[in-house]
Amino acid sequence: MAAAPVWSVDPRTGKQREQVAVEATAEEVDAAVRAAHAARGALADRTVRAAFLRTAADRLEAARDQLVEAADAETALGPVRLTGELARTCYQLRAFAGIVDEGAFLDVIINHPDDTATPPVPDLRRYKVPLGVVAVYSASNFPFAFSVAGGDTASALGAGCPVVVKAHPDHPALSELVARVLRSAAAEHGIPEGVLGLVHGFEAGIELIRHPLVAAAGFTGSVRGGRALFDAAAARPVPIPFHGELGSLNPVLVTEAAAAERAEAIGAGLAGSMTLGVGQFCVKPGLVLVPAGAAGDNLVKSLTDAVSDTDAGVLLDHRMRDNFLAGIAERAELTDVDSPVTPGAGGEHTVSAGFLTVPAERLARAGDHDLLLEECFGPVTVVARYTDDGEATTVLSRLPGNLTATVHLSAEEAAGEGRGAELLAELTPLAGRVLVNGWPTGVAVAPAQHHGGPYPATTSTSTSVGGTAIERWLRPVTYQNAPEALLPPELRDDNPLGLPRRYDGRLER
Amino acid sequence: MAAAPVWSVDPRTGKQREQVAVEATAEEVDAAVRAAHAARGALADRTVRAAFLRTAADRLEAARDQLVEAADAETALGPVRLTGELARTCYQLRAFAGIVDEGAFLDVIINHPDDTATPPVPDLRRYKVPLGVVAVYSASNFPFAFSVAGGDTASALGAGCPVVVKAHPDHPALSELVARVLRSAAAEHGIPEGVLGLVHGFEAGIELIRHPLVAAAGFTGSVRGGRALFDAAAARPVPIPFHGELGSLNPVLVTEAAAAERAEAIGAGLAGSMTLGVGQFCVKPGLVLVPAGAAGDNLVKSLTDAVSDTDAGVLLDHRMRDNFLAGIAERAELTDVDSPVTPGAGGEHTVSAGFLTVPAERLARAGDHDLLLEECFGPVTVVARYTDDGEATTVLSRLPGNLTATVHLSAEEAAGEGRGAELLAELTPLAGRVLVNGWPTGVAVAPAQHHGGPYPATTSTSTSVGGTAIERWLRPVTYQNAPEALLPPELRDDNPLGLPRRYDGRLER
């Protein structure tokens, strides 16, 4: 049987552009994983891998024009957004290089013998070691930042783990280009090119998660695809950690006082956030609790105006477009659901933004309207009008896990008068990031970032963005009574590498 | 149908002592989980829960005589060992109280806005919050330290998570007693007694892992039981973290030079370690690579003498005794397997210690002898005689994951001459704790401890002993642009709680 071709497709026309590759066979997946595994020794030196990450950023920047053009041809996300996303991706690679240099992620803890403990404590020295080959399943909607050179890859390489990427079928040509840049950056530092494998094809993705030498996986995508891979990872003879970011509704609560204070600004801000990138962000606000009454009406009016002004856009592929249109149609049919701006087909290849409204009461108990509590990918949101605080609380309590939860407060509430702190506490169990008076789209790369949340937002308690994302690819090991002469330098008393550490209970930096 | 009775059994006679309880129905499990969930608010204050842990230790110590007697009647582990284990358990409760006081586990990271980042960074403040109700599956072999008041419970309560314990059927009466002590300690601090639930019964354990309000689980036990629960945790509509410690062979490598230097001491040390607690430790050395030739022969001679002198002992229950005898018989039948001291039935209710020998060559490739690479619970170990370093390396490379791996080196090797560092590096992928010139039995409670290892030693990358065990029950949450007035005190700029934290990249303590 001939290998299945992998086509690059233009989402603006739905037409095939070129054949990029063929889908990887089981043997090719095996070869990629074995090559990655064989390259792990070349990542053992932190200095080398930090330099590799920086060179990768430099080389990606040097190829910017070519990469942005290739990305735009396959994703239709536009050169402005894509140039920004590439810059973010390079910033992220350098940020992980800095984290690798500092070495705090090694989490060094040293205890000298203590006979007063029960039982007595011998000499114990702990740090973290890389898990091994990491499988990265890249996302459609961030062809740079959550793809071949994205956060999963950058953090895994930073941790010392070689990577095999399963390319997203929405940008196979770009994936090949980026992989080539990363491999040549590796070669500049004497790291075998196998350190970054790339495979195409659905079946190849399944082979990859089942491969005995794959030690962990990162995933960004749909609940269905992510759950299938999570299940496969858990069902292995040797289960492996599966860090998947699957789906999120990203609820927003607008208080009565906030709506009274600045209905127009909130409506306009919401329109901008929900239509950003044609609504194809995992942190798109998908459910907005707005008070019933005049202030809330003003907010909806402002939202209506702003969304009406939004140009139709091209989704990442035509399957998504079909799903978006079907999802909208199914939701719009529900009792008491209105659409002040009807989202739908813009032209043959585009979609137009819109939003739905529903009385929050309809979401307060299980029923047909639960469909509105599921993510709908694309430029649409659901505005639920609540009549009192209790109703809003009830709806929030029914939500599955989320990446983000947002509250819009009045100036007085933000200053500590009223229910502000209470609402923050109410939102905290729902999500991994809680925002006040902002919009969840836009995920900064920073040590304090947390991009993850209760299932189905994430399949683990980890983050896929920010400094602590590196923790996903490591495991601790403790040496007991190992003589100084045999210890890795990270664990020696004299701390030759100058690592931050916890030394007999004292935090040292 | 009448509820199934739960009996306390005397392992010294195999006779039922008393009926302790009945197996919990699904409704009773639900009630226990709901009561625990309802108690979570009472654990929100770190000061309260640290005090609770200390009071729990005090009250357990106050009840020592009664508890040790109850434990001995059900486990036959003897008052000396059990008194020590209770002391360890109380030490551990207080150690976690100290960790809760210090607050480093909250992992506070604060980033102020930074417009120079790509993309710009808003105000982000991250810390960790408790996951919710933790299910704890207690172990047979540590009726105090890995049971109702053991490390899983102590670390979960310390993290702010209520606990429902599935009692081990080998010590149900003790489990009830200990739970009562913990509940009364909770009551002293105004914490509802439901904060510590206790259920009996196999089916109850399954109900527990499937309960929607259970947010994570800790387990210590067999590969079969642990894997079944792991699978159930992964198959939930909302999967939850399952931190299970399942099984471990705990390989030991004795170098030629070490055997030449101190064969007798190593043989005697091994005998002590493998027979400690009648061989019922998860860190019992189960496979020992000893060089062929005269030095290794001396080691085996010393081991023979010491093991021959060991008294017969009582295993924790008669099913274990049956499994031990069957496991020994199956192993002893294999080609080229000898038993210088034949382990087996001591008397009607006891077992006698022994060990098997086999040429390491037999373990170098897949075959019937792979049975020798599986843990056999009880006082037995396998001594594999290797003819050269390569053969030892090959056997090590075939092992599944372990809690520990140990190397015995000569004084010169320990000082850095020869292959010491290389061997340490070779053992590191095998285990979570690597020991030099010691024995793996005895797991100190210390910040640098790591009691976990690659599967099947552990189902996650976590530890069940030591300070970092608390990390299992937490998830991070980040607040974005939350006004100071609404932030939890842990995240305020002025650090009113004096927490160690990472503040704009600076480590503060």
Coordinates of N, CA, C and O in Angstrom, one line a residue, chain A residues 403-480:
Chain A
L403 N -9.2 26.9 31.6 CA -7.9 27.5 31.7 C -8.0 28.8 32.5 O -7.0 29.1 33.2
T404 N -9.0 29.6 32.2 CA -9.1 30.9 32.8 C -10.5 31.1 33.4 O -11.5 30.5 32.9
A405 N -10.6 32.0 34.3 CA -11.9 32.5 34.8 C -11.7 34.0 35.0 O -10.7 34.4 35.6
T406 N -12.7 34.8 34.6 CA -12.5 36.3 34.7 C -13.6 36.9 35.4 O -14.8 36.5 35.2
V407 N -13.3 38.0 36.2 CA -14.4 38.8 36.7 C -14.2 40.2 36.4 O -13.0 40.7 36.4
H408 N -15.2 40.9 36.0 CA -15.2 42.3 35.8 C -15.9 43.0 37.0 O -17.0 42.7 37.3
L409 N -15.1 43.8 37.7 CA -15.6 44.5 38.9 C -15.6 46.0 38.7 O -14.9 46.5 37.8
S410 N -16.4 46.7 39.5 CA -16.4 48.1 39.5 C -15.2 48.6 40.3 O -14.5 47.8 40.9
A411 N -14.9 49.9 40.1 CA -13.7 50.4 40.8 C -13.8 50.2 42.3 O -12.9 49.8 43.0
E412 N -15.0 50.4 42.9 CA -15.2 50.2 44.3 C -15.0 48.7 44.7 O -14.4 48.4 45.7
E413 N -15.6 47.9 43.9 CA -15.4 46.4 44.2 C -13.9 46.0 44.1 O -13.4 45.2 44.9
A414 N -13.2 46.6 43.1 CA -11.8 46.3 43.0 C -11.0 46.8 44.1 O -9.9 46.3 44.5
A415 N -11.5 47.9 44.8 CA -10.8 48.4 45.9 C -11.1 47.7 47.2 O -10.6 48.1 48.3
G416 N -11.9 46.7 47.1 CA -12.1 45.9 48.3 C -13.5 46.1 49.0 O -13.9 45.4 49.9
E417 N -14.3 47.0 48.4 CA -15.7 47.1 48.9 C -16.6 46.1 48.1 O -16.5 46.0 46.9
G418 N -17.5 45.5 48.8 CA -18.4 44.5 48.2 C -17.8 43.1 48.1 O -17.0 42.7 48.9
R419 N -18.2 42.4 47.0 CA -18.0 41.0 46.9 C -16.7 40.6 46.2 O -16.6 39.5 45.8
G420 N -15.8 41.5 45.9 CA -14.7 41.3 45.0 C -13.9 40.0 45.5 O -13.6 39.1 44.7
A421 N -13.4 40.0 46.7 CA -12.6 38.9 47.2 C -13.4 37.6 47.2 O -12.8 36.6 46.9
E422 N -14.6 37.7 47.6 CA -15.5 36.5 47.6 C -15.6 36.0 46.1 O -15.5 34.7 46.0
L423 N -15.8 36.8 45.2 CA -15.9 36.3 43.8 C -14.6 35.7 43.3 O -14.6 34.7 42.6
L424 N -13.5 36.3 43.7 CA -12.2 35.7 43.3 C -12.1 34.3 43.9 O -11.6 33.4 43.2
A425 N -12.5 34.2 45.1 CA -12.4 32.8 45.8 C -13.4 31.9 45.1 O -13.1 30.7 45.0
E426 N -14.5 32.4 44.6 CA -15.5 31.6 43.9 C -15.0 31.1 42.5 O -15.3 30.0 42.1
L427 N -14.2 31.9 41.9 CA -13.7 31.6 40.6 C -12.4 30.7 40.6 O -12.1 29.9 39.7
T428 N -11.7 30.7 41.8 CA -10.5 30.0 41.9 C -10.6 28.5 41.6 O -9.8 27.9 40.9
P429 N -11.6 27.8 42.1 CA -11.7 26.4 41.9 C -12.0 26.0 40.4 O -11.8 24.9 40.0
L430 N -12.4 27.0 39.6 CA -12.8 26.8 38.2 C -11.7 26.7 37.3 O -11.8 26.2 36.1
A431 N -10.5 27.3 37.6 CA -9.5 27.6 36.6 C -8.1 27.7 37.1 O -7.9 27.7 38.3
G432 N -7.2 27.7 36.2 CA -5.8 27.8 36.5 C -5.3 29.3 36.5 O -4.2 29.6 37.0
R433 N -6.0 30.2 35.9 CA -5.7 31.6 35.9 C -7.0 32.4 36.1 O -8.0 32.1 35.4
V434 N -6.9 33.3 37.0 CA -8.1 34.1 37.4 C -7.7 35.5 37.1 O -6.8 36.1 37.6
L435 N -8.5 36.2 36.3 CA -8.3 37.5 35.8 C -9.3 38.5 36.4 O -10.5 38.2 36.5
V436 N -8.8 39.7 36.7 CA -9.7 40.8 37.1 C -9.6 41.9 36.1 O -8.5 42.4 35.7
N437 N -10.8 42.3 35.6 CA -10.9 43.4 34.7 C -10.0 43.3 33.5 O -9.4 44.3 33.1
G438 N -9.9 42.1 33.0 CA -9.1 42.0 31.7 C -9.8 40.9 30.9 O -10.9 40.5 31.1
W439 N -9.0 40.4 29.9 CA -9.6 39.4 29.0 C -8.6 38.3 28.9 O -7.3 38.5 28.8
P440 N -9.0 37.1 28.8 CA -8.1 35.9 28.9 C -7.2 35.7 27.7 O -6.2 35.1 27.8
T441 N -7.6 36.2 26.6 CA -6.8 36.0 25.4 C -5.5 36.8 25.6 O -5.5 37.9 26.2
G442 N -4.4 36.2 25.2 CA -3.1 36.8 25.6 C -2.5 36.1 26.8 O -3.0 36.3 27.9
V443 N -1.6 35.2 26.5 CA -1.0 34.4 27.6 C 0.5 34.8 27.7 O 1.3 34.3 26.9
A444 N 0.8 35.6 28.7 CA 2.2 36.0 28.8 C 3.2 34.9 29.1 O 2.8 34.0 29.8
V445 N 4.4 35.0 28.6 CA 5.4 34.0 29.0 C 6.2 34.6 30.2 O 6.9 35.6 30.0
A446 N 6.0 34.0 31.3 CA 6.6 34.6 32.5 C 6.7 33.5 33.6 O 5.9 32.5 33.5
P447 N 7.6 33.6 34.5 CA 7.7 32.6 35.6 C 6.4 32.4 36.3 O 6.1 31.2 36.7
A448 N 5.6 33.4 36.6 CA 4.4 33.2 37.4 C 3.2 32.8 36.5 O 2.1 32.7 37.1
Q449 N 3.4 32.6 35.2 CA 2.2 32.2 34.4 C 1.8 30.8 34.8 O 2.6 29.9 35.1
H450 N 0.5 30.6 34.7 CA 0.0 29.2 34.7 C -1.1 29.1 33.6 O -2.2 29.6 33.7
H451 N -0.8 28.2 32.7 CA -1.7 28.0 31.5 C -2.1 26.5 31.6 O -1.4 25.6 31.0
G452 N -3.1 26.3 32.4 CA -3.6 24.9 32.7 C -4.7 25.1 33.6 O -4.9 26.2 34.2
G453 N -5.5 24.0 33.8 CA -6.6 24.2 34.8 C -7.2 22.8 35.0 O -6.8 21.8 34.3
P454 N -8.2 22.7 35.8 CA -8.9 21.5 36.1 C -9.4 20.9 34.8 O -9.8 21.6 33.8
Y455 N -9.5 19.5 34.7 CA -9.9 18.8 33.5 C -11.3 19.3 33.1 O -12.1 19.5 34.0
P456 N -11.6 19.5 31.8 CA -10.8 19.1 30.7 C -9.8 20.2 30.2 O -9.2 20.0 29.1
A457 N -9.6 21.3 30.9 CA -8.7 22.3 30.5 C -7.3 21.6 30.4 O -6.6 21.8 29.4
T458 N -6.9 20.8 31.3 CA -5.6 20.1 31.3 C -5.8 18.7 31.9 O -6.6 18.5 32.8
T459 N -5.0 17.8 31.4 CA -5.1 16.4 31.9 C -4.1 16.2 33.1 O -4.0 15.1 33.6
S460 N -3.4 17.2 33.6 CA -2.6 17.1 34.7 C -2.6 18.5 35.5 O -3.4 19.3 35.1
T461 N -1.8 18.6 36.5 CA -1.9 19.9 37.2 C -0.8 20.8 36.7 O -0.5 21.8 37.4
S462 N -0.3 20.6 35.5 CA 0.8 21.3 35.0 C 0.4 22.5 34.1 O -0.7 22.7 33.8
T463 N 1.4 23.3 33.8 CA 1.2 24.4 32.8 C 2.0 24.1 31.6 O 3.0 23.5 31.6
S464 N 1.5 24.7 30.4 CA 2.2 24.5 29.2 C 2.9 25.9 28.8 O 3.5 25.9 27.8
V465 N 2.7 26.9 29.6 CA 3.3 28.2 29.3 C 3.9 28.7 30.6 O 3.4 28.5 31.7
G466 N 5.1 29.3 30.5 CA 5.7 29.9 31.7 C 6.8 29.0 32.2 O 6.9 27.8 31.8
G467 N 7.6 29.6 33.1 CA 8.8 28.9 33.6 C 8.6 27.5 34.1 O 9.4 26.6 33.9
T468 N 7.5 27.3 34.9 CA 7.3 26.0 35.5 C 6.9 24.9 34.6 O 6.8 23.7 35.0
A469 N 6.7 25.2 33.3 CA 6.4 24.2 32.3 C 7.5 23.2 32.2 O 7.3 22.1 31.8
I470 N 8.7 23.6 32.5 CA 9.9 22.7 32.4 C 9.7 21.5 33.4 O 10.3 20.4 33.2
E471 N 9.0 21.7 34.5 CA 8.9 20.7 35.5 C 8.2 19.4 35.0 O 8.4 18.3 35.6
R472 N 7.5 19.5 33.9 CA 6.8 18.4 33.4 C 7.7 17.3 32.9 O 7.2 16.1 32.8
W473 N 8.9 17.6 32.6 CA 9.8 16.6 31.9 C 10.9 16.1 32.7 O 11.9 15.6 32.2
L474 N 10.7 16.2 34.0 CA 11.8 15.8 35.0 C 11.2 14.9 36.0 O 10.0 14.8 36.3
R475 N 12.1 14.1 36.6 CA 11.7 13.3 37.8 C 12.9 13.5 38.8 O 14.0 13.6 38.4
P476 N 12.5 13.4 40.1 CA 13.6 13.6 41.1 C 14.4 12.3 41.3 O 13.8 11.2 41.1
V477 N 15.6 12.4 41.7 CA 16.4 11.2 42.1 C 17.2 11.7 43.3 O 17.7 12.8 43.3
T478 N 17.3 10.8 44.3 CA 18.1 11.1 45.5 C 19.3 10.2 45.7 O 19.1 9.0 45.5
Y479 N 20.4 10.7 45.9 CA 21.6 9.9 46.2 C 21.8 9.8 47.7 O 21.8 10.8 48.4
Q480 N 22.0 8.6 48.2 CA 22.1 8.3 49.6 C 23.6 7.9 49.9 O 24.0 6.9 49.4

